[in-house]
Structures are given as C-alpha cells and as structure tokens.
Amino acid sequence: EVQMLESGGGLVQPGGSLRLSCAASGFTFSTYVMAWVRQAPGKGLEWVSSIGGRGDYTLYADSVKGRFTISRDNSKSTLSLQMNSLRADDTAVYYCVKKLGYGYALDYWGQGTLVTVSS
Amino acid sequence: DIQMTQSPSTLSASVGGRVTITCRASQSISSWLAWYQQKPGKAPILLIYNTSILETGVPSKFSGGGSVTEFTLTISSLQPHDSATYYCQQYNAYPWTFGQGTKVEIK
C-alpha cells in the first residue's frame, strides 16, 4: 500500500525557515518523479517544485525560486523541501506527490502539512 | 505559462443526473491532461490522466475527452458522495498548472 506522510509544517514568522519532509513507502521511490504542490486556504492547487527520480534535475515555480530547495534521499525514501525567506503568501497546505515520469499524471498525494506564515 | 480555465466554477445537479465540466488550455497541451477530485479537508485523488484514461479503481461513471486545448470531464449517475471540487491539470510543460476548480453540489 502506498503511503506518503508529510511532516514539518507549522507556524513560522515572515522571513523564517521551515523544512518539510515526506516519508514514502509502498512503491519503488527512486523510480518516481516527486513533487510538492500547495494549496492556500480556500484556494486552488499550485505546483511548487519537482525533482527527478535520481535527483538529476530540480524545477521550481517562479514564486519560490531562490527561496525553496527540493531534495530527496532514495536510500531512505524521503523527499524534503527546505523553505527559506518565508512570506505570508506561502501559507498553504503542502502536499507531497508522485509521478511515474513524462506522460504520467500525479497519481498519489500525501495528506498534506499546513504551513502558516504569520507574525 | 500555460493557463488552464475551467467552467463552470460551481454547478448543482440532481442525484442520478450527469454533469460535464470543461477545461480550456491557453495553448496546445496535446493529451497531457489530468482530472482530480478533492473533498473538503482531503488530498486530491487522480481520476483521469492522458485526457481519457481512467486511473485504476476509479468507477466508469467518470469519463474524460477532448484534445489540444479543450477538454471535458463527465460524471454520470451522480450520487451524494460525488460532491467535491474537481480540478484539471496540464503536465505537457513546466510549470504544471491547474484549473481554478469546479465545485459540484448534488441536490
């Protein structure tokens, strides 16, 4: 059974940092592109960042480029998102998602972790 | 960036009825379009990918169609548990983009 459990969310002040983690199991982690998608309260879905199966590439939305860093540890089946210089508009539920590769959609989403940026 | 526009934003339908949601892309995305269902407080679930392929375990009451820039999601034999927000998403090119969502209410 596929499981993806996010952790690390919480309340942080503007300008602060937070590190999200996603512990995955039930599938061959290194085979999958992994990504983060967020959803601000009451709003729609926004792609944040993706990383290749071997960590061979990383991509970021313009809104987070230079502030967020995605990484993965295939030996531990974990995905991470280091978030620096956080702003109020980063407040959202952050979902860990997986995708088999080019031509495939986001086939499983974790339950999400809430990040609140507020003073 | 490729913009995805869904219509309508909300719709209401009767139990047993059928609804169709439209998703338009601002440029060609070939067939790289997916549909997700999200219920309040829950993570999205993949329903359809590559425009019309049903994800494993998804009931055949859901169907997708279209191509290039115009796509549809049809839900038939509506039941109360189909109440949710439905999102389209293009994965033809980064940044991946989503429609704004269509909230479906079952009367």
PDB file of C-alpha atoms in Angstrom:
ATOM      1  CA  GLU A   1       0.000   0.000   0.000  1.00  0.00           C
ATOM      2  CA  VAL A   2       1.353   3.390  -0.998  1.00  0.00           C
ATOM      3  CA  GLN A   3       1.900   5.785   1.871  1.00  0.00           C
ATOM      4  CA  MET A   4       3.335   9.269   1.798  1.00  0.00           C
ATOM      5  CA  LEU A   5       3.423  11.090   5.111  1.00  0.00           C
ATOM      6  CA  GLU A   6       4.365  14.746   5.249  1.00  0.00           C
ATOM      7  CA  SER A   7       5.724  16.412   8.351  1.00  0.00           C
ATOM      8  CA  GLY A   8       7.433  19.623   9.396  1.00  0.00           C
ATOM      9  CA  GLY A   9       4.640  22.117   8.915  1.00  0.00           C
ATOM     10  CA  GLY A  10       3.743  24.718  11.500  1.00  0.00           C
ATOM     11  CA  LEU A  11       3.637  28.394  12.342  1.00  0.00           C
ATOM     12  CA  VAL A  12       6.629  30.490  11.323  1.00  0.00           C
ATOM     13  CA  GLN A  13       7.252  34.234  11.232  1.00  0.00           C
ATOM     14  CA  PRO A  14       7.768  36.084   7.956  1.00  0.00           C
ATOM     15  CA  GLY A  15      11.379  35.749   6.883  1.00  0.00           C
ATOM     16  CA  GLY A  16      11.758  32.486   8.755  1.00  0.00           C
ATOM     17  CA  SER A  17      12.598  28.984   7.573  1.00  0.00           C
ATOM     18  CA  LEU A  18      10.958  25.609   7.692  1.00  0.00           C
ATOM     19  CA  ARG A  19      11.863  22.162   6.380  1.00  0.00           C
ATOM     20  CA  LEU A  20       9.169  19.812   5.182  1.00  0.00           C
ATOM     21  CA  SER A  21       9.687  16.078   4.866  1.00  0.00           C
ATOM     22  CA  CYS A  22       7.746  13.338   3.149  1.00  0.00           C
ATOM     23  CA  ALA A  23       8.304   9.719   4.154  1.00  0.00           C
ATOM     24  CA  ALA A  24       7.267   7.362   1.380  1.00  0.00           C
ATOM     25  CA  SER A  25       6.638   3.627   1.320  1.00  0.00           C
ATOM     26  CA  GLY A  26       4.835   1.006  -0.710  1.00  0.00           C
ATOM     27  CA  PHE A  27       6.464   1.810  -4.051  1.00  0.00           C
ATOM     28  CA  THR A  28       9.903   1.972  -5.646  1.00  0.00           C
ATOM     29  CA  PHE A  29      10.719   5.514  -4.593  1.00  0.00           C
ATOM     30  CA  SER A  30      13.674   6.080  -6.913  1.00  0.00           C
ATOM     31  CA  THR A  31      11.535   5.270  -9.942  1.00  0.00           C
ATOM     32  CA  TYR A  32       9.272   8.244  -9.405  1.00  0.00           C
ATOM     33  CA  VAL A  33       9.487  11.944 -10.014  1.00  0.00           C
ATOM     34  CA  MET A  34       8.494  13.579  -6.746  1.00  0.00           C
ATOM     35  CA  ALA A  35       6.979  16.998  -6.299  1.00  0.00           C
ATOM     36  CA  TRP A  36       5.389  19.449  -3.917  1.00  0.00           C
ATOM     37  CA  VAL A  37       2.036  21.056  -4.666  1.00  0.00           C
ATOM     38  CA  ARG A  38       0.462  23.586  -2.339  1.00  0.00           C
ATOM     39  CA  GLN A  39      -2.991  24.916  -1.666  1.00  0.00           C
ATOM     40  CA  ALA A  40      -3.587  28.206   0.101  1.00  0.00           C
ATOM     41  CA  PRO A  41      -6.629  28.250   2.414  1.00  0.00           C
ATOM     42  CA  GLY A  42      -9.800  28.207   0.338  1.00  0.00           C
ATOM     43  CA  LYS A  43      -7.835  28.413  -2.908  1.00  0.00           C
ATOM     44  CA  GLY A  44      -6.792  26.163  -5.770  1.00  0.00           C
ATOM     45  CA  LEU A  45      -3.755  23.989  -6.376  1.00  0.00           C
ATOM     46  CA  GLU A  46      -0.320  25.380  -7.213  1.00  0.00           C
ATOM     47  CA  TRP A  47       2.704  23.359  -8.289  1.00  0.00           C
ATOM     48  CA  VAL A  48       5.778  24.318  -6.241  1.00  0.00           C
ATOM     49  CA  SER A  49       8.721  22.101  -7.188  1.00  0.00           C
ATOM     50  CA  SER A  50       9.731  18.781  -8.771  1.00  0.00           C
ATOM     51  CA  ILE A  51      12.777  16.544  -8.594  1.00  0.00           C
ATOM     52  CA  GLY A  52      13.836  13.702 -10.894  1.00  0.00           C
ATOM     53  CA  GLY A  53      13.945  10.122  -9.718  1.00  0.00           C
ATOM     54  CA  ARG A  54      17.709  10.133  -9.339  1.00  0.00           C
ATOM     55  CA  GLY A  55      17.748  13.727  -8.165  1.00  0.00           C
ATOM     56  CA  ASP A  56      19.177  14.576 -11.574  1.00  0.00           C
ATOM     57  CA  TYR A  57      17.068  17.667 -12.025  1.00  0.00           C
ATOM     58  CA  THR A  58      15.094  20.098  -9.935  1.00  0.00           C
ATOM     59  CA  LEU A  59      12.474  22.593 -11.055  1.00  0.00           C
ATOM     60  CA  TYR A  60      10.746  25.408  -9.220  1.00  0.00           C
ATOM     61  CA  ALA A  61       7.798  27.702  -9.636  1.00  0.00           C
ATOM     62  CA  ASP A  62       8.860  31.310 -10.134  1.00  0.00           C
ATOM     63  CA  SER A  63       7.100  32.201  -6.889  1.00  0.00           C
ATOM     64  CA  VAL A  64       9.552  30.099  -4.828  1.00  0.00           C
ATOM     65  CA  LYS A  65      12.700  30.076  -6.955  1.00  0.00           C
ATOM     66  CA  GLY A  66      15.740  31.089  -4.958  1.00  0.00           C
ATOM     67  CA  ARG A  67      13.947  30.578  -1.634  1.00  0.00           C
ATOM     68  CA  PHE A  68      12.937  26.890  -1.657  1.00  0.00           C
ATOM     69  CA  THR A  69      15.139  23.845  -2.233  1.00  0.00           C
ATOM     70  CA  ILE A  70      13.811  20.391  -3.028  1.00  0.00           C
ATOM     71  CA  SER A  71      15.870  17.289  -2.338  1.00  0.00           C
ATOM     72  CA  ARG A  72      15.471  13.559  -1.947  1.00  0.00           C
ATOM     73  CA  ASP A  73      17.211  10.644  -0.267  1.00  0.00           C
ATOM     74  CA  ASN A  74      16.432   7.496  -2.222  1.00  0.00           C
ATOM     75  CA  SER A  75      18.158   5.314   0.379  1.00  0.00           C
ATOM     76  CA  LYS A  76      15.560   6.467   2.924  1.00  0.00           C
ATOM     77  CA  SER A  77      12.635   7.044   0.527  1.00  0.00           C
ATOM     78  CA  THR A  78      12.263  10.586   1.729  1.00  0.00           C
ATOM     79  CA  LEU A  79      11.520  13.859  -0.012  1.00  0.00           C
ATOM     80  CA  SER A  80      12.321  17.231   1.518  1.00  0.00           C
ATOM     81  CA  LEU A  81      11.542  20.875   0.907  1.00  0.00           C
ATOM     82  CA  GLN A  82      13.720  23.500   2.567  1.00  0.00           C
ATOM     83  CA  MET A  83      11.799  26.758   2.684  1.00  0.00           C
ATOM     84  CA  ASN A  84      13.652  29.987   3.450  1.00  0.00           C
ATOM     85  CA  SER A  85      12.634  33.643   3.486  1.00  0.00           C
ATOM     86  CA  LEU A  86       9.034  32.636   4.010  1.00  0.00           C
ATOM     87  CA  ARG A  87       6.289  35.115   3.201  1.00  0.00           C
ATOM     88  CA  ALA A  88       2.650  35.351   4.171  1.00  0.00           C
ATOM     89  CA  ASP A  89       1.610  34.180   0.714  1.00  0.00           C
ATOM     90  CA  ASP A  90       3.486  30.908   1.286  1.00  0.00           C
ATOM     91  CA  THR A  91       0.780  29.975   3.787  1.00  0.00           C
ATOM     92  CA  ALA A  92      -0.778  26.774   2.462  1.00  0.00           C
ATOM     93  CA  VAL A  93      -1.193  23.069   2.842  1.00  0.00           C
ATOM     94  CA  TYR A  94       1.800  21.456   1.174  1.00  0.00           C
ATOM     95  CA  TYR A  95       1.244  18.102  -0.496  1.00  0.00           C
ATOM     96  CA  CYS A  96       3.904  15.577  -1.399  1.00  0.00           C
ATOM     97  CA  VAL A  97       3.015  13.961  -4.732  1.00  0.00           C
ATOM     98  CA  LYS A  98       4.467  11.298  -7.004  1.00  0.00           C
ATOM     99  CA  LYS A  99       4.527  10.849 -10.752  1.00  0.00           C
ATOM    100  CA  LEU A 100       5.933   7.950 -12.752  1.00  0.00           C
ATOM    101  CA  GLY A 101       7.570  10.088 -15.376  1.00  0.00           C
ATOM    102  CA  TYR A 102       6.947  12.003 -18.565  1.00  0.00           C
ATOM    103  CA  GLY A 103       3.426  11.489 -19.782  1.00  0.00           C
ATOM    104  CA  TYR A 104       2.097  10.468 -16.401  1.00  0.00           C
ATOM    105  CA  ALA A 105      -0.034  12.469 -14.011  1.00  0.00           C
ATOM    106  CA  LEU A 106       0.264  12.954 -10.242  1.00  0.00           C
ATOM    107  CA  ASP A 107      -1.002   9.558  -9.206  1.00  0.00           C
ATOM    108  CA  TYR A 108      -0.825   9.812  -5.430  1.00  0.00           C
ATOM    109  CA  TRP A 109      -0.920  12.689  -2.962  1.00  0.00           C
ATOM    110  CA  GLY A 110       0.066  12.670   0.683  1.00  0.00           C
ATOM    111  CA  GLN A 111      -2.373  14.028   3.244  1.00  0.00           C
ATOM    112  CA  GLY A 112      -0.596  17.375   3.371  1.00  0.00           C
ATOM    113  CA  THR A 113       1.042  19.513   6.033  1.00  0.00           C
ATOM    114  CA  LEU A 114      -0.039  23.054   6.887  1.00  0.00           C
ATOM    115  CA  VAL A 115       2.468  25.879   6.799  1.00  0.00           C
ATOM    116  CA  THR A 116       1.330  29.163   8.306  1.00  0.00           C
ATOM    117  CA  VAL A 117       3.493  32.244   7.883  1.00  0.00           C
ATOM    118  CA  SER A 118       2.372  34.944  10.257  1.00  0.00           C
ATOM    119  CA  SER A 119       3.715  37.293  12.886  1.00  0.00           C
TER     120      SER A 119
ATOM    121  CA  ASP B   1       2.993  29.596 -18.614  1.00  0.00           C
ATOM    122  CA  ILE B   2       0.010  27.587 -19.831  1.00  0.00           C
ATOM    123  CA  GLN B   3      -3.229  28.867 -18.324  1.00  0.00           C
ATOM    124  CA  MET B   4      -5.998  26.414 -17.555  1.00  0.00           C
ATOM    125  CA  THR B   5      -9.544  27.748 -17.391  1.00  0.00           C
ATOM    126  CA  GLN B   6     -12.355  25.627 -16.019  1.00  0.00           C
ATOM    127  CA  SER B   7     -16.057  26.211 -16.395  1.00  0.00           C
ATOM    128  CA  PRO B   8     -18.346  26.452 -14.667  1.00  0.00           C
ATOM    129  CA  SER B   9     -16.914  27.396 -11.275  1.00  0.00           C
ATOM    130  CA  THR B  10     -19.817  25.777  -9.491  1.00  0.00           C
ATOM    131  CA  LEU B  11     -22.681  23.585 -10.537  1.00  0.00           C
ATOM    132  CA  SER B  12     -25.559  21.813  -8.914  1.00  0.00           C
ATOM    133  CA  ALA B  13     -27.139  18.628 -10.185  1.00  0.00           C
ATOM    134  CA  SER B  14     -29.620  16.017  -9.066  1.00  0.00           C
ATOM    135  CA  VAL B  15     -28.932  12.525  -7.832  1.00  0.00           C
ATOM    136  CA  GLY B  16     -28.822  10.223 -10.841  1.00  0.00           C
ATOM    137  CA  GLY B  17     -28.028  13.058 -13.214  1.00  0.00           C
ATOM    138  CA  ARG B  18     -24.993  13.856 -15.322  1.00  0.00           C
ATOM    139  CA  VAL B  19     -22.656  16.843 -15.441  1.00  0.00           C
ATOM    140  CA  THR B  20     -19.879  17.985 -17.740  1.00  0.00           C
ATOM    141  CA  ILE B  21     -17.007  20.229 -16.742  1.00  0.00           C
ATOM    142  CA  THR B  22     -14.908  21.984 -19.364  1.00  0.00           C
ATOM    143  CA  CYS B  23     -11.227  22.818 -19.152  1.00  0.00           C
ATOM    144  CA  ARG B  24      -9.507  25.042 -21.705  1.00  0.00           C
ATOM    145  CA  ALA B  25      -5.768  25.415 -22.113  1.00  0.00           C
ATOM    146  CA  SER B  26      -4.211  28.664 -23.341  1.00  0.00           C
ATOM    147  CA  GLN B  27      -2.085  26.666 -25.794  1.00  0.00           C
ATOM    148  CA  SER B  28      -1.843  23.111 -27.064  1.00  0.00           C
ATOM    149  CA  ILE B  29      -1.102  20.514 -24.385  1.00  0.00           C
ATOM    150  CA  SER B  30      -1.590  17.515 -26.668  1.00  0.00           C
ATOM    151  CA  SER B  31      -3.335  14.924 -24.491  1.00  0.00           C
ATOM    152  CA  TRP B  32      -1.382  15.641 -21.300  1.00  0.00           C
ATOM    153  CA  LEU B  33      -4.333  16.499 -19.129  1.00  0.00           C
ATOM    154  CA  ALA B  34      -5.488  15.035 -15.838  1.00  0.00           C
ATOM    155  CA  TRP B  35      -8.553  15.410 -13.641  1.00  0.00           C
ATOM    156  CA  TYR B  36      -8.547  15.269  -9.840  1.00  0.00           C
ATOM    157  CA  GLN B  37     -11.299  15.096  -7.256  1.00  0.00           C
ATOM    158  CA  GLN B  38     -10.882  16.831  -3.924  1.00  0.00           C
ATOM    159  CA  LYS B  39     -13.235  16.623  -0.990  1.00  0.00           C
ATOM    160  CA  PRO B  40     -13.080  19.133   1.883  1.00  0.00           C
ATOM    161  CA  GLY B  41     -10.090  18.601   4.132  1.00  0.00           C
ATOM    162  CA  LYS B  42      -8.719  15.811   1.965  1.00  0.00           C
ATOM    163  CA  ALA B  43      -5.942  15.461  -0.564  1.00  0.00           C
ATOM    164  CA  PRO B  44      -6.808  15.361  -4.255  1.00  0.00           C
ATOM    165  CA  ILE B  45      -7.305  11.986  -5.909  1.00  0.00           C
ATOM    166  CA  LEU B  46      -6.375  11.261  -9.514  1.00  0.00           C
ATOM    167  CA  LEU B  47      -9.406  10.328 -11.583  1.00  0.00           C
ATOM    168  CA  ILE B  48      -8.277  10.526 -15.207  1.00  0.00           C
ATOM    169  CA  TYR B  49      -4.940  11.012 -16.953  1.00  0.00           C
ATOM    170  CA  ASN B  50      -3.842  11.451 -20.544  1.00  0.00           C
ATOM    171  CA  THR B  51      -7.232  13.082 -21.203  1.00  0.00           C
ATOM    172  CA  SER B  52      -9.321   9.930 -21.104  1.00  0.00           C
ATOM    173  CA  ILE B  53      -7.599   7.074 -19.245  1.00  0.00           C
ATOM    174  CA  LEU B  54      -9.317   6.099 -16.030  1.00  0.00           C
ATOM    175  CA  GLU B  55      -6.990   5.664 -13.075  1.00  0.00           C
ATOM    176  CA  THR B  56      -7.105   2.191 -11.547  1.00  0.00           C
ATOM    177  CA  GLY B  57     -10.004   1.842  -9.148  1.00  0.00           C
ATOM    178  CA  VAL B  58     -11.917   4.865 -10.426  1.00  0.00           C
ATOM    179  CA  PRO B  59     -15.502   3.994 -11.385  1.00  0.00           C
ATOM    180  CA  SER B  60     -16.530   4.174 -15.022  1.00  0.00           C
ATOM    181  CA  LYS B  61     -19.088   6.859 -14.222  1.00  0.00           C
ATOM    182  CA  PHE B  62     -16.188   9.252 -14.762  1.00  0.00           C
ATOM    183  CA  SER B  63     -15.093   9.875 -18.322  1.00  0.00           C
ATOM    184  CA  GLY B  64     -12.782  12.348 -19.998  1.00  0.00           C
ATOM    185  CA  GLY B  65     -12.406  13.627 -23.515  1.00  0.00           C
ATOM    186  CA  GLY B  66     -11.063  16.347 -25.732  1.00  0.00           C
ATOM    187  CA  SER B  67      -7.717  17.264 -27.208  1.00  0.00           C
ATOM    188  CA  VAL B  68      -5.253  20.055 -27.929  1.00  0.00           C
ATOM    189  CA  THR B  69      -6.824  22.890 -25.935  1.00  0.00           C
ATOM    190  CA  GLU B  70     -10.339  21.838 -24.959  1.00  0.00           C
ATOM    191  CA  PHE B  71     -11.144  19.028 -22.575  1.00  0.00           C
ATOM    192  CA  THR B  72     -14.113  17.695 -20.663  1.00  0.00           C
ATOM    193  CA  LEU B  73     -14.858  15.649 -17.565  1.00  0.00           C
ATOM    194  CA  THR B  74     -18.261  13.987 -17.467  1.00  0.00           C
ATOM    195  CA  ILE B  75     -19.711  12.431 -14.341  1.00  0.00           C
ATOM    196  CA  SER B  76     -22.796  10.286 -14.772  1.00  0.00           C
ATOM    197  CA  SER B  77     -25.194   8.600 -12.348  1.00  0.00           C
ATOM    198  CA  LEU B  78     -24.463  11.274  -9.763  1.00  0.00           C
ATOM    199  CA  GLN B  79     -24.527  10.266  -6.123  1.00  0.00           C
ATOM    200  CA  PRO B  80     -24.231  12.433  -2.994  1.00  0.00           C
ATOM    201  CA  HIS B  81     -20.638  11.274  -2.469  1.00  0.00           C
ATOM    202  CA  ASP B  82     -19.658  12.793  -5.832  1.00  0.00           C
ATOM    203  CA  SER B  83     -19.950  16.208  -4.190  1.00  0.00           C
ATOM    204  CA  ALA B  84     -16.445  17.621  -4.422  1.00  0.00           C
ATOM    205  CA  THR B  85     -14.253  20.108  -6.205  1.00  0.00           C
ATOM    206  CA  TYR B  86     -12.773  18.891  -9.461  1.00  0.00           C
ATOM    207  CA  TYR B  87      -9.530  20.223 -10.924  1.00  0.00           C
ATOM    208  CA  CYS B  88      -7.929  19.816 -14.313  1.00  0.00           C
ATOM    209  CA  GLN B  89      -4.158  19.940 -14.668  1.00  0.00           C
ATOM    210  CA  GLN B  90      -1.799  20.104 -17.618  1.00  0.00           C
ATOM    211  CA  TYR B  91       1.517  18.263 -17.462  1.00  0.00           C
ATOM    212  CA  ASN B  92       2.634  18.979 -21.005  1.00  0.00           C
ATOM    213  CA  ALA B  93       5.154  21.516 -19.797  1.00  0.00           C
ATOM    214  CA  TYR B  94       6.505  23.092 -16.661  1.00  0.00           C
ATOM    215  CA  PRO B  95       5.248  24.869 -14.752  1.00  0.00           C
ATOM    216  CA  TRP B  96       2.452  22.371 -14.283  1.00  0.00           C
ATOM    217  CA  THR B  97      -0.738  24.354 -13.987  1.00  0.00           C
ATOM    218  CA  PHE B  98      -4.199  23.653 -12.635  1.00  0.00           C
ATOM    219  CA  GLY B  99      -7.616  24.957 -13.416  1.00  0.00           C
ATOM    220  CA  GLN B 100      -9.245  27.022 -10.695  1.00  0.00           C
ATOM    221  CA  GLY B 101     -11.596  24.159  -9.792  1.00  0.00           C
ATOM    222  CA  THR B 102     -15.261  23.335 -10.268  1.00  0.00           C
ATOM    223  CA  LYS B 103     -17.344  22.742  -7.178  1.00  0.00           C
ATOM    224  CA  VAL B 104     -20.039  20.142  -7.810  1.00  0.00           C
ATOM    225  CA  GLU B 105     -23.009  20.024  -5.477  1.00  0.00           C
ATOM    226  CA  ILE B 106     -25.548  17.216  -5.556  1.00  0.00           C
ATOM    227  CA  LYS B 107     -29.126  18.195  -4.798  1.00  0.00           C
TER     228      LYS B 107
END
